[in-house]
Amino acid sequence: MAGQNGAVDEEHARPTGVDDATVEALGKLSEALETIHRVRGHLYSAHQLVGGADLTLDRVVELLRGAGHDEVADRVEHELLGRNLLPGRWTFQIVEEFDDGYYATFQEIERYAREMLADGRRHLYEAEMKQRRRTHGMPGHEATP
């Protein structure tokens, strides 16, 4: 039922006994996780951009050799092409470490906090904010689809 405990639907209804501070804390934790999702996307973008730049170096070497600049081509080929981004790591290794470490831990703790404090319910803060901000009865402001 829309409106129970200020939520838009039962799935997003605040469990009995959960106070405002807890809902706000869980909302902030969710917001932080959303930021980390964006970080992950940026890491994947960096992974693809660096990989693409490295593949472009093949053509750079070819063009430099064709123009008679073997010494410069040699430096690009031997010092830059295929170089690690960080010591011992290409970008795929950085992405994998992030995914398996920080990212996985962050997701697990956010899920744990929701399960411990709010019966696992997601987006309580946002659901209650939607209920407060929408204009009841107006098209485009429905509580649920």
GROMACS .gro file of N, CA and C in nm:
model
  435
    1MET      N    1   0.085  -0.119   0.000
    1MET     CA    2   0.000   0.000   0.000
    1MET      C    3   0.088   0.124   0.000
    2ALA      N    4   0.072   0.210  -0.097
    2ALA     CA    5   0.150   0.333  -0.104
    2ALA      C    6   0.119   0.420   0.016
    3GLY      N    7   0.224   0.480   0.069
    3GLY     CA    8   0.205   0.571   0.180
    3GLY      C    9   0.237   0.511   0.315
    4GLN      N   10   0.243   0.377   0.325
    4GLN     CA   11   0.274   0.317   0.455
    4GLN      C   12   0.412   0.361   0.499
    5ASN      N   13   0.420   0.415   0.620
    5ASN     CA   14   0.547   0.466   0.674
    5ASN      C   15   0.613   0.566   0.580
    6GLY      N   16   0.536   0.634   0.498
    6GLY     CA   17   0.591   0.736   0.409
    6GLY      C   18   0.657   0.680   0.285
    7ALA      N   19   0.637   0.553   0.252
    7ALA     CA   20   0.701   0.493   0.135
    7ALA      C   21   0.605   0.488   0.017
    8VAL      N   22   0.660   0.465  -0.100
    8VAL     CA   23   0.578   0.459  -0.221
    8VAL      C   24   0.513   0.323  -0.241
    9ASP      N   25   0.570   0.217  -0.183
    9ASP     CA   26   0.514   0.083  -0.197
    9ASP      C   27   0.567  -0.004  -0.082
   10GLU      N   28   0.514  -0.125  -0.072
   10GLU     CA   29   0.550  -0.215   0.038
   10GLU      C   30   0.698  -0.253   0.036
   11GLU      N   31   0.752  -0.273  -0.083
   11GLU     CA   32   0.893  -0.312  -0.096
   11GLU      C   33   0.987  -0.206  -0.038
   12HIS      N   34   0.943  -0.082  -0.041
   12HIS     CA   35   1.025   0.028   0.008
   12HIS      C   36   0.973   0.088   0.138
   13ALA      N   37   0.884   0.017   0.205
   13ALA     CA   38   0.830   0.065   0.332
   13ALA      C   39   0.933   0.046   0.442
   14ARG      N   40   0.946   0.145   0.524
   14ARG     CA   41   1.038   0.139   0.637
   14ARG      C   42   0.991   0.032   0.736
   15PRO      N   43   1.079  -0.063   0.770
   15PRO     CA   44   1.040  -0.165   0.869
   15PRO      C   45   1.011  -0.100   1.005
   16THR      N   46   0.924  -0.160   1.080
   16THR     CA   47   0.890  -0.111   1.212
   16THR      C   48   1.015  -0.099   1.298
   17GLY      N   49   1.027   0.013   1.367
   17GLY     CA   50   1.138   0.033   1.459
   17GLY      C   51   1.262   0.097   1.398
   18VAL      N   52   1.263   0.116   1.268
   18VAL     CA   53   1.379   0.180   1.203
   18VAL      C   54   1.361   0.331   1.210
   19ASP      N   55   1.457   0.399   1.272
   19ASP     CA   56   1.443   0.543   1.293
   19ASP      C   57   1.497   0.624   1.175
   20ASP      N   58   1.472   0.756   1.180
   20ASP     CA   59   1.514   0.846   1.073
   20ASP      C   60   1.665   0.845   1.054
   21ALA      N   61   1.741   0.843   1.162
   21ALA     CA   62   1.887   0.846   1.151
   21ALA      C   63   1.938   0.722   1.078
   22THR      N   64   1.878   0.607   1.105
   22THR     CA   65   1.919   0.483   1.037
   22THR      C   66   1.885   0.489   0.889
   23VAL      N   67   1.766   0.537   0.857
   23VAL     CA   68   1.727   0.551   0.716
   23VAL      C   69   1.823   0.646   0.645
   24GLU      N   70   1.857   0.757   0.710
   24GLU     CA   71   1.950   0.852   0.648
   24GLU      C   72   2.089   0.790   0.632
   25ALA      N   73   2.136   0.719   0.733
   25ALA     CA   74   2.268   0.655   0.724
   25ALA      C   75   2.271   0.553   0.610
   26LEU      N   76   2.167   0.471   0.600
   26LEU     CA   77   2.161   0.374   0.491
   26LEU      C   78   2.153   0.443   0.355
   27GLY      N   79   2.083   0.555   0.350
   27GLY     CA   80   2.076   0.633   0.226
   27GLY      C   81   2.212   0.686   0.186
   28LYS      N   82   2.288   0.735   0.284
   28LYS     CA   83   2.423   0.786   0.256
   28LYS      C   84   2.517   0.673   0.215
   29LEU      N   85   2.503   0.556   0.278
   29LEU     CA   86   2.584   0.441   0.241
   29LEU      C   87   2.554   0.399   0.097
   30SER      N   88   2.426   0.399   0.061
   30SER     CA   89   2.386   0.368  -0.076
   30SER      C   90   2.441   0.472  -0.174
   31GLU      N   91   2.436   0.597  -0.135
   31GLU     CA   92   2.491   0.705  -0.218
   31GLU      C   93   2.640   0.685  -0.240
   32ALA      N   94   2.711   0.649  -0.135
   32ALA     CA   95   2.854   0.624  -0.147
   32ALA      C   96   2.880   0.505  -0.240
   33LEU      N   97   2.801   0.400  -0.228
   33LEU     CA   98   2.816   0.284  -0.317
   33LEU      C   99   2.791   0.324  -0.462
   34GLU      N  100   2.691   0.408  -0.485
   34GLU     CA  101   2.665   0.454  -0.621
   34GLU      C  102   2.786   0.528  -0.677
   35THR      N  103   2.854   0.605  -0.593
   35THR     CA  104   2.977   0.673  -0.636
   35THR      C  105   3.084   0.571  -0.673
   36ILE      N  106   3.095   0.465  -0.595
   36ILE     CA  107   3.194   0.361  -0.624
   36ILE      C  108   3.158   0.287  -0.753
   37HIS      N  109   3.029   0.271  -0.782
   37HIS     CA  110   2.989   0.213  -0.912
   37HIS      C  111   3.041   0.302  -1.025
   38ARG      N  112   3.032   0.432  -1.007
   38ARG     CA  113   3.082   0.525  -1.109
   38ARG      C  114   3.233   0.515  -1.122
   39VAL      N  115   3.302   0.502  -1.008
   39VAL     CA  116   3.448   0.485  -1.011
   39VAL      C  117   3.483   0.362  -1.094
   40ARG      N  118   3.409   0.253  -1.071
   40ARG     CA  119   3.434   0.129  -1.146
   40ARG      C  120   3.418   0.154  -1.296
   41GLY      N  121   3.315   0.228  -1.333
   41GLY     CA  122   3.296   0.260  -1.474
   41GLY      C  123   3.412   0.341  -1.530
   42HIS      N  124   3.462   0.435  -1.451
   42HIS     CA  125   3.577   0.515  -1.496
   42HIS      C  126   3.701   0.428  -1.510
   43LEU      N  127   3.718   0.331  -1.419
   43LEU     CA  128   3.832   0.240  -1.432
   43LEU      C  129   3.822   0.160  -1.562
   44TYR      N  130   3.702   0.113  -1.594
   44TYR     CA  131   3.685   0.039  -1.719
   44TYR      C  132   3.708   0.131  -1.839
   45SER      N  133   3.667   0.255  -1.830
   45SER     CA  134   3.695   0.351  -1.937
   45SER      C  135   3.845   0.369  -1.954
   46ALA      N  136   3.915   0.386  -1.843
   46ALA     CA  137   4.061   0.400  -1.848
   46ALA      C  138   4.124   0.275  -1.908
   47HIS      N  139   4.075   0.159  -1.868
   47HIS     CA  140   4.124   0.032  -1.922
   47HIS      C  141   4.112   0.030  -2.074
   48GLN      N  142   3.997   0.068  -2.126
   48GLN     CA  143   3.976   0.066  -2.269
   48GLN      C  144   4.055   0.175  -2.341
   49LEU      N  145   4.064   0.293  -2.280
   49LEU     CA  146   4.139   0.402  -2.342
   49LEU      C  147   4.288   0.372  -2.348
   50VAL      N  148   4.344   0.322  -2.239
   50VAL     CA  149   4.487   0.289  -2.238
   50VAL      C  150   4.515   0.176  -2.336
   51GLY      N  151   4.428   0.075  -2.338
   51GLY     CA  152   4.445  -0.035  -2.433
   51GLY      C  153   4.439   0.013  -2.577
   52GLY      N  154   4.346   0.101  -2.606
   52GLY     CA  155   4.335   0.155  -2.741
   52GLY      C  156   4.457   0.238  -2.779
   53ALA      N  157   4.506   0.317  -2.685
   53ALA     CA  158   4.627   0.396  -2.713
   53ALA      C  159   4.746   0.305  -2.739
   54ASP      N  160   4.757   0.198  -2.660
   54ASP     CA  161   4.868   0.104  -2.679
   54ASP      C  162   4.861   0.040  -2.818
   55LEU      N  163   4.741   0.001  -2.861
   55LEU     CA  164   4.728  -0.058  -2.994
   55LEU      C  165   4.759   0.043  -3.104
   56THR      N  166   4.731   0.170  -3.081
   56THR     CA  167   4.763   0.275  -3.178
   56THR      C  168   4.913   0.289  -3.197
   57LEU      N  169   4.988   0.255  -3.094
   57LEU     CA  170   5.134   0.265  -3.103
   57LEU      C  171   5.192   0.174  -3.211
   58ASP      N  172   5.124   0.065  -3.243
   58ASP     CA  173   5.170  -0.020  -3.354
   58ASP      C  174   5.179   0.062  -3.483
   59ARG      N  175   5.076   0.139  -3.510
   59ARG     CA  176   5.074   0.223  -3.630
   59ARG      C  177   5.178   0.334  -3.621
   60VAL      N  178   5.196   0.390  -3.501
   60VAL     CA  179   5.298   0.493  -3.482
   60VAL      C  180   5.435   0.438  -3.519
   61VAL      N  181   5.468   0.321  -3.470
   61VAL     CA  182   5.598   0.258  -3.499
   61VAL      C  183   5.612   0.236  -3.651
   62GLU      N  184   5.506   0.185  -3.711
   62GLU     CA  185   5.508   0.160  -3.856
   62GLU      C  186   5.532   0.289  -3.934
   63LEU      N  187   5.460   0.394  -3.897
   63LEU     CA  188   5.475   0.523  -3.967
   63LEU      C  189   5.614   0.583  -3.946
   64LEU      N  190   5.663   0.576  -3.822
   64LEU     CA  191   5.797   0.630  -3.795
   64LEU      C  192   5.904   0.554  -3.875
   65ARG      N  193   5.894   0.423  -3.880
   65ARG     CA  194   5.991   0.344  -3.957
   65ARG      C  195   5.981   0.377  -4.105
   66GLY      N  196   5.856   0.391  -4.154
   66GLY     CA  197   5.836   0.425  -4.295
   66GLY      C  198   5.892   0.561  -4.331
   67ALA      N  199   5.897   0.650  -4.232
   67ALA     CA  200   5.951   0.784  -4.256
   67ALA      C  201   6.101   0.790  -4.229
   68GLY      N  202   6.159   0.675  -4.195
   68GLY     CA  203   6.304   0.671  -4.174
   68GLY      C  204   6.350   0.711  -4.035
   69HIS      N  205   6.260   0.708  -3.937
   69HIS     CA  206   6.295   0.750  -3.800
   69HIS      C  207   6.306   0.627  -3.709
   70ASP      N  208   6.397   0.539  -3.744
   70ASP     CA  209   6.410   0.413  -3.672
   70ASP      C  210   6.444   0.431  -3.524
   71GLU      N  211   6.528   0.528  -3.493
   71GLU     CA  212   6.567   0.547  -3.352
   71GLU      C  213   6.445   0.585  -3.266
   72VAL      N  214   6.361   0.674  -3.315
   72VAL     CA  215   6.241   0.714  -3.243
   72VAL      C  216   6.142   0.596  -3.238
   73ALA      N  217   6.128   0.526  -3.349
   73ALA     CA  218   6.040   0.409  -3.354
   73ALA      C  219   6.085   0.305  -3.253
   74ASP      N  220   6.215   0.285  -3.242
   74ASP     CA  221   6.268   0.187  -3.146
   74ASP      C  222   6.230   0.224  -3.003
   75ARG      N  223   6.242   0.351  -2.968
   75ARG     CA  224   6.205   0.394  -2.832
   75ARG      C  225   6.058   0.371  -2.805
   76VAL      N  226   5.972   0.409  -2.899
   76VAL     CA  227   5.827   0.388  -2.882
   76VAL      C  228   5.800   0.239  -2.867
   77GLU      N  229   5.860   0.157  -2.954
   77GLU     CA  230   5.835   0.014  -2.953
   77GLU      C  231   5.887  -0.055  -2.828
   78HIS      N  232   6.005  -0.018  -2.783
   78HIS     CA  233   6.067  -0.091  -2.673
   78HIS      C  234   6.038  -0.034  -2.535
   79GLU      N  235   6.012   0.097  -2.527
   79GLU     CA  236   5.992   0.158  -2.396
   79GLU      C  237   5.846   0.188  -2.363
   80LEU      N  238   5.763   0.202  -2.466
   80LEU     CA  239   5.625   0.244  -2.441
   80LEU      C  240   5.523   0.137  -2.477
   81LEU      N  241   5.536   0.078  -2.594
   81LEU     CA  242   5.441  -0.024  -2.639
   81LEU      C  243   5.440  -0.141  -2.541
   82GLY      N  244   5.321  -0.173  -2.490
   82GLY     CA  245   5.308  -0.285  -2.397
   82GLY      C  246   5.355  -0.258  -2.256
   83ARG      N  247   5.386  -0.134  -2.224
   83ARG     CA  248   5.438  -0.098  -2.092
   83ARG      C  249   5.329  -0.114  -1.984
   84ASN      N  250   5.369  -0.153  -1.866
   84ASN     CA  251   5.278  -0.158  -1.752
   84ASN      C  252   5.232  -0.017  -1.717
   85LEU      N  253   5.107  -0.003  -1.679
   85LEU     CA  254   5.056   0.126  -1.634
   85LEU      C  255   5.106   0.155  -1.493
   86LEU      N  256   5.100   0.055  -1.407
   86LEU     CA  257   5.155   0.059  -1.272
   86LEU      C  258   5.254  -0.057  -1.261
   87PRO      N  259   5.345  -0.054  -1.165
   87PRO     CA  260   5.444  -0.161  -1.156
   87PRO      C  261   5.381  -0.301  -1.163
   88GLY      N  262   5.418  -0.376  -1.266
   88GLY     CA  263   5.372  -0.514  -1.282
   88GLY      C  264   5.228  -0.529  -1.328
   89ARG      N  265   5.161  -0.419  -1.360
   89ARG     CA  266   5.018  -0.429  -1.391
   89ARG      C  267   4.979  -0.356  -1.519
   90TRP      N  268   4.906  -0.427  -1.600
   90TRP     CA  269   4.829  -0.365  -1.707
   90TRP      C  270   4.695  -0.326  -1.647
   91THR      N  271   4.616  -0.253  -1.722
   91THR     CA  272   4.490  -0.203  -1.668
   91THR      C  273   4.393  -0.315  -1.634
   92PHE      N  274   4.394  -0.426  -1.708
   92PHE     CA  275   4.302  -0.534  -1.674
   92PHE      C  276   4.330  -0.588  -1.535
   93GLN      N  277   4.456  -0.587  -1.494
   93GLN     CA  278   4.491  -0.636  -1.361
   93GLN      C  279   4.446  -0.538  -1.252
   94ILE      N  280   4.454  -0.410  -1.283
   94ILE     CA  281   4.406  -0.308  -1.188
   94ILE      C  282   4.255  -0.321  -1.170
   95VAL      N  283   4.183  -0.337  -1.281
   95VAL     CA  284   4.037  -0.353  -1.275
   95VAL      C  285   4.001  -0.477  -1.195
   96GLU      N  286   4.070  -0.587  -1.221
   96GLU     CA  287   4.040  -0.711  -1.148
   96GLU      C  288   4.066  -0.696  -0.999
   97GLU      N  289   4.177  -0.634  -0.962
   97GLU     CA  290   4.206  -0.612  -0.819
   97GLU      C  291   4.100  -0.526  -0.754
   98PHE      N  292   4.060  -0.420  -0.821
   98PHE     CA  293   3.956  -0.332  -0.769
   98PHE      C  294   3.825  -0.409  -0.751
   99ASP      N  295   3.785  -0.483  -0.857
   99ASP     CA  296   3.659  -0.559  -0.851
   99ASP      C  297   3.659  -0.660  -0.738
  100ASP      N  298   3.767  -0.735  -0.725
  100ASP     CA  299   3.773  -0.844  -0.627
  100ASP      C  300   3.798  -0.796  -0.485
  101GLY      N  301   3.853  -0.676  -0.471
  101GLY     CA  302   3.887  -0.623  -0.339
  101GLY      C  303   3.791  -0.517  -0.291
  102TYR      N  304   3.826  -0.393  -0.316
  102TYR     CA  305   3.751  -0.279  -0.264
  102TYR      C  306   3.604  -0.282  -0.306
  103TYR      N  307   3.579  -0.302  -0.435
  103TYR     CA  308   3.443  -0.299  -0.488
  103TYR      C  309   3.357  -0.409  -0.427
  104ALA      N  310   3.408  -0.531  -0.425
  104ALA     CA  311   3.332  -0.643  -0.368
  104ALA      C  312   3.305  -0.622  -0.220
  105THR      N  313   3.404  -0.573  -0.147
  105THR     CA  314   3.388  -0.547  -0.004
  105THR      C  315   3.284  -0.438   0.020
  106PHE      N  316   3.291  -0.332  -0.057
  106PHE     CA  317   3.195  -0.221  -0.041
  106PHE      C  318   3.053  -0.271  -0.063
  107GLN      N  319   3.032  -0.347  -0.171
  107GLN     CA  320   2.898  -0.400  -0.200
  107GLN      C  321   2.850  -0.493  -0.088
  108GLU      N  322   2.938  -0.578  -0.038
  108GLU     CA  323   2.901  -0.672   0.066
  108GLU      C  324   2.863  -0.599   0.195
  109ILE      N  325   2.937  -0.496   0.232
  109ILE     CA  326   2.908  -0.422   0.355
  109ILE      C  327   2.779  -0.342   0.341
  110GLU      N  328   2.755  -0.284   0.224
  110GLU     CA  329   2.629  -0.210   0.204
  110GLU      C  330   2.512  -0.306   0.217
  111ARG      N  331   2.523  -0.423   0.156
  111ARG     CA  332   2.416  -0.525   0.164
  111ARG      C  333   2.398  -0.571   0.309
  112TYR      N  334   2.508  -0.597   0.379
  112TYR     CA  335   2.506  -0.638   0.520
  112TYR      C  336   2.433  -0.534   0.605
  113ALA      N  337   2.467  -0.407   0.586
  113ALA     CA  338   2.405  -0.300   0.664
  113ALA      C  339   2.253  -0.297   0.640
  114ARG      N  340   2.212  -0.310   0.515
  114ARG     CA  341   2.068  -0.311   0.485
  114ARG      C  342   1.999  -0.431   0.549
  115GLU      N  343   2.063  -0.546   0.541
  115GLU     CA  344   2.003  -0.666   0.599
  115GLU      C  345   1.993  -0.656   0.751
  116MET      N  346   2.096  -0.605   0.815
  116MET     CA  347   2.098  -0.593   0.961
  116MET      C  348   2.004  -0.486   1.013
  117LEU      N  349   1.990  -0.377   0.937
  117LEU     CA  350   1.919  -0.261   0.990
  117LEU      C  351   1.782  -0.234   0.928
  118ALA      N  352   1.754  -0.292   0.811
  118ALA     CA  353   1.629  -0.257   0.742
  118ALA      C  354   1.569  -0.375   0.667
  119ASP      N  355   1.585  -0.494   0.718
  119ASP     CA  356   1.529  -0.614   0.655
  119ASP      C  357   1.572  -0.627   0.508
  120GLY      N  358   1.689  -0.575   0.475
  120GLY     CA  359   1.742  -0.586   0.340
  120GLY      C  360   1.683  -0.490   0.239
  121ARG      N  361   1.594  -0.404   0.283
  121ARG     CA  362   1.525  -0.314   0.189
  121ARG      C  363   1.619  -0.206   0.137
  122ARG      N  364   1.604  -0.180   0.009
  122ARG     CA  365   1.688  -0.081  -0.058
  122ARG      C  366   1.614   0.051  -0.074
  123HIS      N  367   1.690   0.156  -0.081
  123HIS     CA  368   1.641   0.290  -0.117
  123HIS      C  369   1.526   0.341  -0.032
  124LEU      N  370   1.527   0.312   0.097
  124LEU     CA  371   1.422   0.363   0.186
  124LEU      C  372   1.422   0.516   0.186
  125TYR      N  373   1.539   0.575   0.197
  125TYR     CA  374   1.549   0.720   0.202
  125TYR      C  375   1.488   0.783   0.076
  126GLU      N  376   1.526   0.729  -0.041
  126GLU     CA  377   1.477   0.784  -0.166
  126GLU      C  378   1.326   0.761  -0.182
  127ALA      N  379   1.278   0.644  -0.140
  127ALA     CA  380   1.135   0.614  -0.151
  127ALA      C  381   1.052   0.712  -0.067
  128GLU      N  382   1.101   0.741   0.052
  128GLU     CA  383   1.029   0.836   0.137
  128GLU      C  384   1.039   0.977   0.081
  129MET      N  385   1.154   1.012   0.023
  129MET     CA  386   1.168   1.143  -0.038
  129MET      C  387   1.074   1.155  -0.159
  130LYS      N  388   1.064   1.050  -0.238
  130LYS     CA  389   0.970   1.052  -0.351
  130LYS      C  390   0.829   1.077  -0.302
  131GLN      N  391   0.792   1.010  -0.197
  131GLN     CA  392   0.656   1.023  -0.144
  131GLN      C  393   0.631   1.167  -0.097
  132ARG      N  394   0.732   1.230  -0.037
  132ARG     CA  395   0.718   1.368   0.010
  132ARG      C  396   0.713   1.468  -0.105
  133ARG      N  397   0.789   1.443  -0.210
  133ARG     CA  398   0.806   1.543  -0.316
  133ARG      C  399   0.706   1.532  -0.430
  134ARG      N  400   0.642   1.418  -0.447
  134ARG     CA  401   0.550   1.404  -0.559
  134ARG      C  402   0.418   1.476  -0.530
  135THR      N  403   0.350   1.515  -0.635
  135THR     CA  404   0.219   1.576  -0.621
  135THR      C  405   0.115   1.467  -0.638
  136HIS      N  406   0.054   1.427  -0.528
  136HIS     CA  407  -0.044   1.319  -0.528
  136HIS      C  408  -0.160   1.353  -0.621
  137GLY      N  409  -0.197   1.256  -0.705
  137GLY     CA  410  -0.310   1.273  -0.794
  137GLY      C  411  -0.274   1.335  -0.929
  138MET      N  412  -0.152   1.384  -0.947
  138MET     CA  413  -0.112   1.445  -1.075
  138MET      C  414  -0.050   1.341  -1.166
  139PRO      N  415  -0.086   1.344  -1.296
  139PRO     CA  416  -0.021   1.254  -1.391
  139PRO      C  417   0.131   1.277  -1.389
  140GLY      N  418   0.205   1.168  -1.396
  140GLY     CA  419   0.350   1.177  -1.391
  140GLY      C  420   0.407   1.176  -1.250
  141HIS      N  421   0.318   1.173  -1.151
  141HIS     CA  422   0.360   1.174  -1.011
  141HIS      C  423   0.311   1.049  -0.938
  142GLU      N  424   0.278   0.943  -1.011
  142GLU     CA  425   0.227   0.822  -0.950
  142GLU      C  426   0.334   0.761  -0.857
  143ALA      N  427   0.286   0.692  -0.754
  143ALA     CA  428   0.378   0.629  -0.659
  143ALA      C  429   0.452   0.512  -0.721
  144THR      N  430   0.384   0.437  -0.805
  144THR     CA  431   0.442   0.318  -0.868
  144THR      C  432   0.392   0.309  -1.012
  145PRO      N  433   0.456   0.225  -1.092
  145PRO     CA  434   0.411   0.209  -1.232
  145PRO      C  435   0.270   0.156  -1.240
   0.00000   0.00000   0.00000
